[in-house]
């Protein structure tokens, strides 16, 4: 649910990075943070455990510039990927404008990806959203690792609707900004349609 | 079933009324700062000693706090906890829900008291609630009328691409 403020001429949108545990959601945000000019980003907040697993969420505010005189800001969130944090994931999805599903390309994580995507659909459904009707992109992360599921199989299992999808290596930054740009673009196109 | 959900829209007139209400609450409760945040973590208004505060982070964490305690409330059979209070060594935070949809945050120190803040917040909340209702009505009228004011109706692919250059 974007927040359009005519008084301060700002628009704020919420993007949530979703996916199984250790798939690279936090790394995506860290890479965006490291490679964005300090003028364009706020402080990154990570509510994590002592072992650096996301406990509640990561948060990174980005100011991308102006469109038609409105400052355009995107608030990026990650959810905790571990299965037992489902209650927290539901909370973070509230008011979401667009979703990035980060898949782990490693063979042994294929089932975890499928389970997480189903969980995303269920949690959105619970809040009255339909994944097919909201801005949504998929990122196949960790394409640099040797034990990979083929891209064809990942696409077939995770992306039957053929939403925009990207190969990535969040650690090196490959595909990270392409993913962000694609979901941000979809959100702005929805705003253009005036779906308020 | 919804796809893209309706946006929260803030217009000049209501924004001014909210800022005036926040200023009044700040004075009357002798607080350090007052914030209004929407439940999704977007900052609506801030007044008082805010220059050294990361207001964006404050808004996001406040909304997360309300969401998490709301989850706790449901676990014990409550609808929600409408007031949260965090006591620090010097500064304290009073958080309350206004009209079920907006979060009011008051930061205060020893120059005020919890009792005074609670009293003033209760009074201010009624005024904020009226303003938010007016905002809802105006927003419904605008979107019902085909939303002629949608500032994004004319954006082009180039406008969007330029954001990422």
mmCIF file of C-alpha atoms in Angstrom:
data_model
loop_
_atom_site.group_PDB
_atom_site.id
_atom_site.type_symbol
_atom_site.label_atom_id
_atom_site.label_comp_id
_atom_site.label_asym_id
_atom_site.label_seq_id
_atom_site.Cartn_x
_atom_site.Cartn_y
_atom_site.Cartn_z
ATOM 1 C CA UNK A 1 0.000 0.000 0.000
ATOM 2 C CA UNK A 2 1.952 2.988 -1.242
ATOM 3 C CA UNK A 3 1.837 6.193 0.773
ATOM 4 C CA UNK A 4 1.344 9.256 -1.419
ATOM 5 C CA UNK A 5 1.938 12.504 0.445
ATOM 6 C CA UNK A 6 0.812 15.529 -1.557
ATOM 7 C CA UNK A 7 1.909 17.858 1.230
ATOM 8 C CA UNK A 8 5.582 16.849 1.170
ATOM 9 C CA UNK A 9 5.363 15.625 -2.459
ATOM 10 C CA UNK A 10 6.675 12.193 -1.631
ATOM 11 C CA UNK A 11 5.703 8.671 -2.523
ATOM 12 C CA UNK A 12 6.766 5.730 -0.381
ATOM 13 C CA UNK A 13 6.517 2.118 -1.502
ATOM 14 C CA UNK A 14 7.255 -1.120 0.305
ATOM 15 C CA UNK A 15 9.167 -3.993 -1.294
ATOM 16 C CA UNK A 16 9.555 -7.308 0.531
ATOM 17 C CA UNK A 17 12.309 -9.832 -0.218
ATOM 18 C CA UNK A 18 10.956 -13.325 0.479
ATOM 19 C CA UNK A 19 12.531 -16.759 0.254
ATOM 20 C CA UNK A 20 13.848 -19.753 2.198
ATOM 21 C CA UNK A 21 16.430 -19.521 4.975
ATOM 22 C CA UNK A 22 19.953 -18.588 3.865
ATOM 23 C CA UNK A 23 18.885 -17.892 0.262
ATOM 24 C CA UNK A 24 20.464 -14.424 0.253
ATOM 25 C CA UNK A 25 17.690 -11.958 1.095
ATOM 26 C CA UNK A 26 19.789 -10.036 3.611
ATOM 27 C CA UNK A 27 22.806 -10.178 1.265
ATOM 28 C CA UNK A 28 20.696 -8.515 -1.445
ATOM 29 C CA UNK A 29 19.967 -5.604 0.889
ATOM 30 C CA UNK A 30 23.570 -5.411 2.096
ATOM 31 C CA UNK A 31 24.809 -5.265 -1.499
ATOM 32 C CA UNK A 32 22.273 -2.561 -2.392
ATOM 33 C CA UNK A 33 23.338 -0.631 0.715
ATOM 34 C CA UNK A 34 27.057 -0.924 -0.100
ATOM 35 C CA UNK A 35 26.641 0.116 -3.720
ATOM 36 C CA UNK A 36 24.242 3.003 -3.277
ATOM 37 C CA UNK A 37 25.355 6.570 -2.722
ATOM 38 C CA UNK A 38 24.964 7.661 0.935
ATOM 39 C CA UNK A 39 22.674 10.494 -0.253
ATOM 40 C CA UNK A 40 20.263 7.959 -1.698
ATOM 41 C CA UNK A 41 20.019 5.554 1.199
ATOM 42 C CA UNK A 42 19.096 5.622 4.843
ATOM 43 C CA UNK A 43 20.440 3.462 7.614
ATOM 44 C CA UNK A 44 20.141 -0.294 7.186
ATOM 45 C CA UNK A 45 18.534 -2.002 10.166
ATOM 46 C CA UNK A 46 18.978 -5.727 10.792
ATOM 47 C CA UNK A 47 17.010 -7.383 13.556
ATOM 48 C CA UNK A 48 19.028 -10.586 13.663
ATOM 49 C CA UNK A 49 20.085 -13.298 16.078
ATOM 50 C CA UNK A 50 23.604 -13.535 17.518
ATOM 51 C CA UNK A 51 24.458 -15.878 14.672
ATOM 52 C CA UNK A 52 23.296 -13.274 12.149
ATOM 53 C CA UNK A 53 20.164 -15.108 11.074
ATOM 54 C CA UNK A 54 17.284 -12.698 10.472
ATOM 55 C CA UNK A 55 15.011 -12.755 13.507
ATOM 56 C CA UNK A 56 12.379 -10.195 12.498
ATOM 57 C CA UNK A 57 13.408 -8.188 9.434
ATOM 58 C CA UNK A 58 16.076 -6.169 7.668
ATOM 59 C CA UNK A 59 15.102 -2.696 6.552
ATOM 60 C CA UNK A 60 16.722 -0.390 4.025
ATOM 61 C CA UNK A 61 15.149 2.896 2.894
ATOM 62 C CA UNK A 62 16.160 4.064 -0.588
ATOM 63 C CA UNK A 63 15.484 7.436 -2.203
ATOM 64 C CA UNK A 64 15.748 6.936 -5.925
ATOM 65 C CA UNK A 65 15.009 10.419 -7.190
ATOM 66 C CA UNK A 66 12.000 12.333 -8.457
ATOM 67 C CA UNK A 67 9.161 11.455 -10.771
ATOM 68 C CA UNK A 68 6.946 14.342 -11.825
ATOM 69 C CA UNK A 69 8.050 16.375 -8.818
ATOM 70 C CA UNK A 70 7.470 13.583 -6.302
ATOM 71 C CA UNK A 71 10.390 12.202 -4.310
ATOM 72 C CA UNK A 72 10.248 8.446 -4.870
ATOM 73 C CA UNK A 73 11.263 6.313 -1.929
ATOM 74 C CA UNK A 74 11.346 2.549 -1.654
ATOM 75 C CA UNK A 75 11.422 0.791 1.693
ATOM 76 C CA UNK A 76 13.089 -2.591 1.289
ATOM 77 C CA UNK A 77 12.349 -5.319 3.820
ATOM 78 C CA UNK A 78 13.441 -8.915 4.154
ATOM 79 C CA UNK A 79 11.520 -11.577 6.037
ATOM 80 C CA UNK A 80 13.127 -14.227 8.259
ATOM 81 C CA UNK A 81 13.433 -17.282 6.035
ATOM 82 C CA UNK A 82 13.512 -20.028 8.641
ATOM 83 C CA UNK A 83 10.279 -22.002 8.599
ATOM 84 C CA UNK A 84 9.365 -21.464 12.258
ATOM 85 C CA UNK A 85 9.305 -17.633 11.914
ATOM 86 C CA UNK A 86 6.048 -17.668 9.968
ATOM 87 C CA UNK A 87 4.223 -15.304 12.348
ATOM 88 C CA UNK A 88 6.874 -12.638 11.727
ATOM 89 C CA UNK A 89 6.729 -13.143 7.954
ATOM 90 C CA UNK A 90 3.003 -12.451 7.972
ATOM 91 C CA UNK A 91 3.507 -9.164 9.817
ATOM 92 C CA UNK A 92 6.161 -7.935 7.416
ATOM 93 C CA UNK A 93 3.960 -8.571 4.370
ATOM 94 C CA UNK A 94 1.372 -6.069 5.612
ATOM 95 C CA UNK A 95 1.009 -3.165 3.210
ATOM 96 C CA UNK A 96 3.432 -4.624 0.674
ATOM 97 C CA UNK A 97 3.576 -3.016 -2.776
ATOM 98 C CA UNK A 98 5.854 -5.524 -4.466
ATOM 99 C CA UNK A 99 7.583 -8.834 -3.729
ATOM 100 C CA UNK A 100 10.969 -10.233 -4.737
ATOM 101 C CA UNK A 101 11.233 -14.001 -4.288
ATOM 102 C CA UNK A 102 14.870 -14.960 -3.791
ATOM 103 C CA UNK A 103 15.414 -18.607 -4.738
ATOM 104 C CA UNK A 104 18.513 -20.550 -3.685
ATOM 105 C CA UNK A 105 19.860 -22.237 -6.831
ATOM 106 C CA UNK A 106 21.576 -25.061 -4.961
ATOM 107 C CA UNK A 107 20.154 -28.515 -5.699
ATOM 108 C CA UNK A 108 19.598 -29.401 -2.055
ATOM 109 C CA UNK A 109 17.449 -26.273 -1.542
ATOM 110 C CA UNK A 110 14.942 -26.964 -4.289
ATOM 111 C CA UNK A 111 12.255 -28.260 -1.921
ATOM 112 C CA UNK A 112 12.858 -25.351 0.452
ATOM 113 C CA UNK A 113 12.288 -22.920 -2.435
ATOM 114 C CA UNK A 114 9.004 -24.569 -3.397
ATOM 115 C CA UNK A 115 7.839 -24.634 0.218
ATOM 116 C CA UNK A 116 8.746 -20.969 0.716
ATOM 117 C CA UNK A 117 6.925 -19.895 -2.446
ATOM 118 C CA UNK A 118 3.800 -21.763 -1.313
ATOM 119 C CA UNK A 119 4.153 -20.114 2.081
ATOM 120 C CA UNK A 120 4.343 -16.695 0.377
ATOM 121 C CA UNK A 121 1.116 -17.382 -1.522
ATOM 122 C CA UNK A 122 -0.635 -18.567 1.649
ATOM 123 C CA UNK A 123 0.485 -15.575 3.696
ATOM 124 C CA UNK A 124 -0.507 -13.094 0.995
ATOM 125 C CA UNK A 125 -3.830 -14.852 0.586
ATOM 126 C CA UNK A 126 -4.478 -14.504 4.318
ATOM 127 C CA UNK A 127 -4.144 -10.732 3.943
ATOM 128 C CA UNK A 128 -6.366 -10.481 0.899
ATOM 129 C CA UNK A 129 -3.621 -10.267 -1.701
ATOM 130 C CA UNK A 130 -3.212 -12.440 -4.750
ATOM 131 C CA UNK A 131 0.362 -13.026 -5.885
ATOM 132 C CA UNK A 132 -0.706 -12.984 -9.538
ATOM 133 C CA UNK A 133 -2.079 -9.453 -9.120
ATOM 134 C CA UNK A 134 0.770 -7.694 -7.347
ATOM 135 C CA UNK A 135 4.200 -6.606 -8.621
ATOM 136 C CA UNK A 136 6.346 -9.728 -8.357
ATOM 137 C CA UNK A 137 9.761 -10.808 -9.627
ATOM 138 C CA UNK A 138 11.934 -13.856 -8.994
ATOM 139 C CA UNK A 139 15.675 -13.950 -8.478
ATOM 140 C CA UNK A 140 17.666 -17.185 -8.872
ATOM 141 C CA UNK A 141 20.510 -16.488 -6.467
ATOM 142 C CA UNK A 142 23.862 -18.241 -5.962
ATOM 143 C CA UNK A 143 24.375 -18.947 -9.672
ATOM 144 C CA UNK A 144 28.107 -18.975 -8.949
ATOM 145 C CA UNK A 145 27.970 -22.181 -6.904
ATOM 146 C CA UNK A 146 28.735 -25.584 -8.470
ATOM 147 C CA UNK A 147 25.811 -27.732 -7.210
ATOM 148 C CA UNK A 148 23.032 -25.987 -9.087
ATOM 149 C CA UNK A 149 19.572 -26.872 -10.260
ATOM 150 C CA UNK A 150 19.335 -25.987 -13.952
ATOM 151 C CA UNK A 151 17.748 -22.677 -14.819
ATOM 152 C CA UNK A 152 15.094 -24.465 -16.894
ATOM 153 C CA UNK A 153 14.006 -26.584 -13.946
ATOM 154 C CA UNK A 154 13.943 -23.611 -11.578
ATOM 155 C CA UNK A 155 11.830 -21.638 -14.023
ATOM 156 C CA UNK A 156 9.474 -24.562 -14.548
ATOM 157 C CA UNK A 157 8.966 -25.172 -10.833
ATOM 158 C CA UNK A 158 9.043 -21.629 -9.452
ATOM 159 C CA UNK A 159 7.929 -19.411 -12.302
ATOM 160 C CA UNK A 160 5.077 -21.034 -14.265
ATOM 161 C CA UNK A 161 3.470 -17.607 -14.772
ATOM 162 C CA UNK A 162 6.677 -16.295 -16.356
ATOM 163 C CA UNK A 163 7.050 -13.179 -14.234
ATOM 164 C CA UNK A 164 10.311 -11.259 -14.759
ATOM 165 C CA UNK A 165 13.167 -13.370 -13.386
ATOM 166 C CA UNK A 166 16.891 -12.857 -12.972
ATOM 167 C CA UNK A 167 20.000 -14.902 -12.360
ATOM 168 C CA UNK A 168 22.072 -13.441 -9.570
ATOM 169 C CA UNK A 169 24.982 -13.701 -7.243
ATOM 170 C CA UNK A 170 24.010 -11.385 -4.405
ATOM 171 C CA UNK A 171 27.501 -11.508 -2.881
ATOM 172 C CA UNK A 172 29.165 -10.088 -5.991
ATOM 173 C CA UNK A 173 26.179 -7.893 -6.881
ATOM 174 C CA UNK A 174 25.371 -9.621 -10.160
ATOM 175 C CA UNK A 175 21.652 -9.348 -10.889
ATOM 176 C CA UNK A 176 20.862 -7.511 -7.650
ATOM 177 C CA UNK A 177 20.011 -4.112 -9.089
ATOM 178 C CA UNK A 178 18.310 -5.635 -12.144
ATOM 179 C CA UNK A 179 15.965 -7.442 -9.743
ATOM 180 C CA UNK A 180 15.260 -4.304 -7.709
ATOM 181 C CA UNK A 181 14.716 -2.206 -10.798
ATOM 182 C CA UNK A 182 12.239 -4.714 -12.244
ATOM 183 C CA UNK A 183 10.028 -4.831 -9.162
ATOM 184 C CA UNK A 184 10.222 -1.045 -8.646
ATOM 185 C CA UNK A 185 9.196 -0.539 -12.255
ATOM 186 C CA UNK A 186 6.187 -2.826 -11.839
ATOM 187 C CA UNK A 187 5.129 -0.900 -8.714
ATOM 188 C CA UNK A 188 5.327 2.442 -10.506
ATOM 189 C CA UNK A 189 3.359 1.049 -13.460
ATOM 190 C CA UNK A 190 0.626 -0.008 -11.002
ATOM 191 C CA UNK A 191 0.615 3.509 -9.554
ATOM 192 C CA UNK A 192 0.349 4.915 -13.040
ATOM 193 C CA UNK A 193 -2.790 2.858 -13.551
ATOM 194 C CA UNK A 194 -4.127 4.646 -10.487
ATOM 195 C CA UNK A 195 -4.982 1.474 -8.592
ATOM 196 C CA UNK A 196 -5.627 3.218 -5.338
ATOM 197 C CA UNK B 1 -9.523 -10.870 -3.286
ATOM 198 C CA UNK B 2 -7.356 -7.855 -3.973
ATOM 199 C CA UNK B 3 -4.292 -7.415 -6.060
ATOM 200 C CA UNK B 4 -2.757 -4.043 -5.633
ATOM 201 C CA UNK B 5 -4.209 -2.490 -2.499
ATOM 202 C CA UNK B 6 -5.296 1.103 -2.121
ATOM 203 C CA UNK B 7 -2.678 3.668 -1.233
ATOM 204 C CA UNK B 8 -2.668 5.876 1.812
ATOM 205 C CA UNK B 9 -2.996 9.408 0.486
ATOM 206 C CA UNK B 10 -2.205 12.572 2.430
ATOM 207 C CA UNK B 11 -3.467 15.978 1.247
ATOM 208 C CA UNK B 12 -2.157 19.417 2.226
ATOM 209 C CA UNK B 13 -5.127 20.477 4.344
ATOM 210 C CA UNK B 14 -5.232 17.305 6.449
ATOM 211 C CA UNK B 15 -1.448 17.207 6.698
ATOM 212 C CA UNK B 16 -1.453 20.737 8.156
ATOM 213 C CA UNK B 17 -4.142 19.746 10.662
ATOM 214 C CA UNK B 18 -2.108 16.696 11.696
ATOM 215 C CA UNK B 19 1.069 18.747 12.120
ATOM 216 C CA UNK B 20 -0.840 21.361 14.162
ATOM 217 C CA UNK B 21 -2.296 18.588 16.326
ATOM 218 C CA UNK B 22 1.153 17.079 16.848
ATOM 219 C CA UNK B 23 2.608 20.486 17.763
ATOM 220 C CA UNK B 24 -0.194 21.056 20.272
ATOM 221 C CA UNK B 25 0.339 17.623 21.820
ATOM 222 C CA UNK B 26 4.069 18.299 22.025
ATOM 223 C CA UNK B 27 3.471 21.527 23.959
ATOM 224 C CA UNK B 28 0.709 20.270 26.209
ATOM 225 C CA UNK B 29 2.466 17.051 27.179
ATOM 226 C CA UNK B 30 5.845 18.735 27.607
ATOM 227 C CA UNK B 31 7.330 16.049 25.363
ATOM 228 C CA UNK B 32 10.573 16.006 23.381
ATOM 229 C CA UNK B 33 9.069 14.820 20.111
ATOM 230 C CA UNK B 34 5.848 13.516 18.589
ATOM 231 C CA UNK B 35 5.500 11.282 15.523
ATOM 232 C CA UNK B 36 2.639 9.879 13.515
ATOM 233 C CA UNK B 37 3.406 6.695 11.632
ATOM 234 C CA UNK B 38 1.170 4.549 9.485
ATOM 235 C CA UNK B 39 0.857 0.884 10.399
ATOM 236 C CA UNK B 40 2.991 -0.158 7.456
ATOM 237 C CA UNK B 41 5.948 1.818 8.762
ATOM 238 C CA UNK B 42 5.700 5.048 6.762
ATOM 239 C CA UNK B 43 6.348 8.290 8.607
ATOM 240 C CA UNK B 44 3.393 10.677 8.308
ATOM 241 C CA UNK B 45 4.493 13.608 10.457
ATOM 242 C CA UNK B 46 7.132 14.491 13.027
ATOM 243 C CA UNK B 47 7.588 17.449 15.339
ATOM 244 C CA UNK B 48 9.846 18.520 18.209
ATOM 245 C CA UNK B 49 13.455 17.449 18.674
ATOM 246 C CA UNK B 50 13.762 15.304 15.547
ATOM 247 C CA UNK B 51 16.965 16.577 13.939
ATOM 248 C CA UNK B 52 19.219 14.005 15.625
ATOM 249 C CA UNK B 53 16.809 11.123 15.179
ATOM 250 C CA UNK B 54 16.672 8.699 12.261
ATOM 251 C CA UNK B 55 12.941 9.218 11.756
ATOM 252 C CA UNK B 56 12.685 6.707 8.893
ATOM 253 C CA UNK B 57 14.095 3.913 11.058
ATOM 254 C CA UNK B 58 11.960 5.032 13.996
ATOM 255 C CA UNK B 59 8.825 4.737 11.850
ATOM 256 C CA UNK B 60 9.719 1.282 10.557
ATOM 257 C CA UNK B 61 10.659 -0.109 13.978
ATOM 258 C CA UNK B 62 7.579 1.397 15.630
ATOM 259 C CA UNK B 63 5.328 -0.278 13.076
ATOM 260 C CA UNK B 64 7.221 -3.546 13.589
ATOM 261 C CA UNK B 65 6.810 -3.168 17.331
ATOM 262 C CA UNK B 66 3.054 -2.595 17.019
ATOM 263 C CA UNK B 67 2.754 -5.517 14.603
ATOM 264 C CA UNK B 68 4.679 -7.879 16.886
ATOM 265 C CA UNK B 69 2.743 -6.914 20.024
ATOM 266 C CA UNK B 70 -0.473 -7.151 18.017
ATOM 267 C CA UNK B 71 0.505 -10.738 17.253
ATOM 268 C CA UNK B 72 1.116 -11.326 20.947
ATOM 269 C CA UNK B 73 -2.268 -9.816 21.813
ATOM 270 C CA UNK B 74 -4.053 -12.205 19.474
ATOM 271 C CA UNK B 75 -2.212 -15.137 21.029
ATOM 272 C CA UNK B 76 -3.775 -14.340 24.400
ATOM 273 C CA UNK B 77 -7.199 -13.574 22.945
ATOM 274 C CA UNK B 78 -6.944 -9.772 22.857
ATOM 275 C CA UNK B 79 -7.761 -7.761 19.720
ATOM 276 C CA UNK B 80 -4.647 -5.627 20.164
ATOM 277 C CA UNK B 81 -2.656 -3.712 22.759
ATOM 278 C CA UNK B 82 -3.656 -0.115 22.091
ATOM 279 C CA UNK B 83 -0.920 1.411 24.263
ATOM 280 C CA UNK B 84 2.766 0.476 24.615
ATOM 281 C CA UNK B 85 5.190 2.151 26.969
ATOM 282 C CA UNK B 86 8.980 1.790 26.984
ATOM 283 C CA UNK B 87 10.843 3.235 29.952
ATOM 284 C CA UNK B 88 14.484 4.236 29.568
ATOM 285 C CA UNK B 89 17.079 5.777 31.864
ATOM 286 C CA UNK B 90 16.494 9.265 30.497
ATOM 287 C CA UNK B 91 13.962 9.054 27.693
ATOM 288 C CA UNK B 92 10.720 7.128 27.448
ATOM 289 C CA UNK B 93 8.498 6.212 24.509
ATOM 290 C CA UNK B 94 4.709 6.145 24.631
ATOM 291 C CA UNK B 95 3.128 4.427 21.623
ATOM 292 C CA UNK B 96 -0.589 4.289 20.949
ATOM 293 C CA UNK B 97 -2.899 3.379 18.086
ATOM 294 C CA UNK B 98 -5.172 6.102 16.747
ATOM 295 C CA UNK B 99 -8.380 5.120 15.011
ATOM 296 C CA UNK B 100 -7.082 1.587 14.528
ATOM 297 C CA UNK B 101 -4.805 2.610 11.660
ATOM 298 C CA UNK B 102 -2.202 5.196 12.650
ATOM 299 C CA UNK B 103 0.454 4.993 15.349
ATOM 300 C CA UNK B 104 1.122 7.962 17.612
ATOM 301 C CA UNK B 105 4.567 8.064 19.200
ATOM 302 C CA UNK B 106 5.519 10.452 22.012
ATOM 303 C CA UNK B 107 9.095 10.636 23.296
ATOM 304 C CA UNK B 108 9.449 12.360 26.660
ATOM 305 C CA UNK B 109 11.874 12.698 29.573
ATOM 306 C CA UNK B 110 11.744 13.741 33.254
ATOM 307 C CA UNK B 111 10.249 17.127 32.317
ATOM 308 C CA UNK B 112 6.966 15.299 31.734
ATOM 309 C CA UNK B 113 5.279 12.245 33.242
ATOM 310 C CA UNK B 114 3.546 9.130 31.980
ATOM 311 C CA UNK B 115 0.245 10.310 33.457
ATOM 312 C CA UNK B 116 0.386 13.661 31.671
ATOM 313 C CA UNK B 117 1.376 12.068 28.361
ATOM 314 C CA UNK B 118 -1.441 9.520 28.575
ATOM 315 C CA UNK B 119 -3.963 12.250 29.356
ATOM 316 C CA UNK B 120 -2.861 14.492 26.490
ATOM 317 C CA UNK B 121 -2.533 11.612 24.036
ATOM 318 C CA UNK B 122 -6.119 10.568 24.714
ATOM 319 C CA UNK B 123 -7.388 14.056 23.913
ATOM 320 C CA UNK B 124 -5.164 14.494 20.858
ATOM 321 C CA UNK B 125 -6.132 11.073 19.485
ATOM 322 C CA UNK B 126 -9.760 12.137 19.139
ATOM 323 C CA UNK B 127 -8.690 15.103 17.017
ATOM 324 C CA UNK B 128 -6.325 12.997 14.889
ATOM 325 C CA UNK B 129 -9.087 10.457 14.394
ATOM 326 C CA UNK B 130 -11.444 13.139 13.060
ATOM 327 C CA UNK B 131 -8.767 14.348 10.648
ATOM 328 C CA UNK B 132 -8.078 10.808 9.445
ATOM 329 C CA UNK B 133 -11.790 10.250 8.856
ATOM 330 C CA UNK B 134 -11.916 13.443 6.779
ATOM 331 C CA UNK B 135 -8.885 12.175 4.874
ATOM 332 C CA UNK B 136 -10.618 8.857 4.175
ATOM 333 C CA UNK B 137 -13.691 10.643 2.863
ATOM 334 C CA UNK B 138 -11.647 12.908 0.620
ATOM 335 C CA UNK B 139 -9.574 9.980 -0.633
ATOM 336 C CA UNK B 140 -12.717 8.002 -1.458
ATOM 337 C CA UNK B 141 -14.197 10.973 -3.315
ATOM 338 C CA UNK B 142 -10.988 11.470 -5.314
ATOM 339 C CA UNK B 143 -10.658 7.843 -6.350
ATOM 340 C CA UNK B 144 -14.402 7.545 -6.979
ATOM 341 C CA UNK B 145 -14.162 10.449 -9.367
ATOM 342 C CA UNK B 146 -11.609 8.658 -11.522
ATOM 343 C CA UNK B 147 -8.768 10.133 -9.508
ATOM 344 C CA UNK B 148 -8.088 13.148 -11.736
ATOM 345 C CA UNK B 149 -5.251 14.147 -9.397
ATOM 346 C CA UNK B 150 -3.228 10.959 -9.842
ATOM 347 C CA UNK B 151 0.203 12.525 -10.340
ATOM 348 C CA UNK B 152 1.554 9.302 -11.811
ATOM 349 C CA UNK B 153 -1.007 8.938 -14.583
ATOM 350 C CA UNK B 154 1.322 10.573 -17.075
ATOM 351 C CA UNK B 155 4.626 8.932 -16.138
ATOM 352 C CA UNK B 156 6.546 7.320 -18.956
ATOM 353 C CA UNK B 157 8.951 4.393 -19.126
ATOM 354 C CA UNK B 158 11.734 6.966 -19.463
ATOM 355 C CA UNK B 159 10.693 8.607 -16.175
ATOM 356 C CA UNK B 160 10.977 5.219 -14.468
ATOM 357 C CA UNK B 161 14.249 4.295 -16.185
ATOM 358 C CA UNK B 162 15.764 7.649 -15.186
ATOM 359 C CA UNK B 163 15.358 6.725 -11.515
ATOM 360 C CA UNK B 164 17.937 3.988 -11.955
ATOM 361 C CA UNK B 165 20.527 5.875 -13.982
#
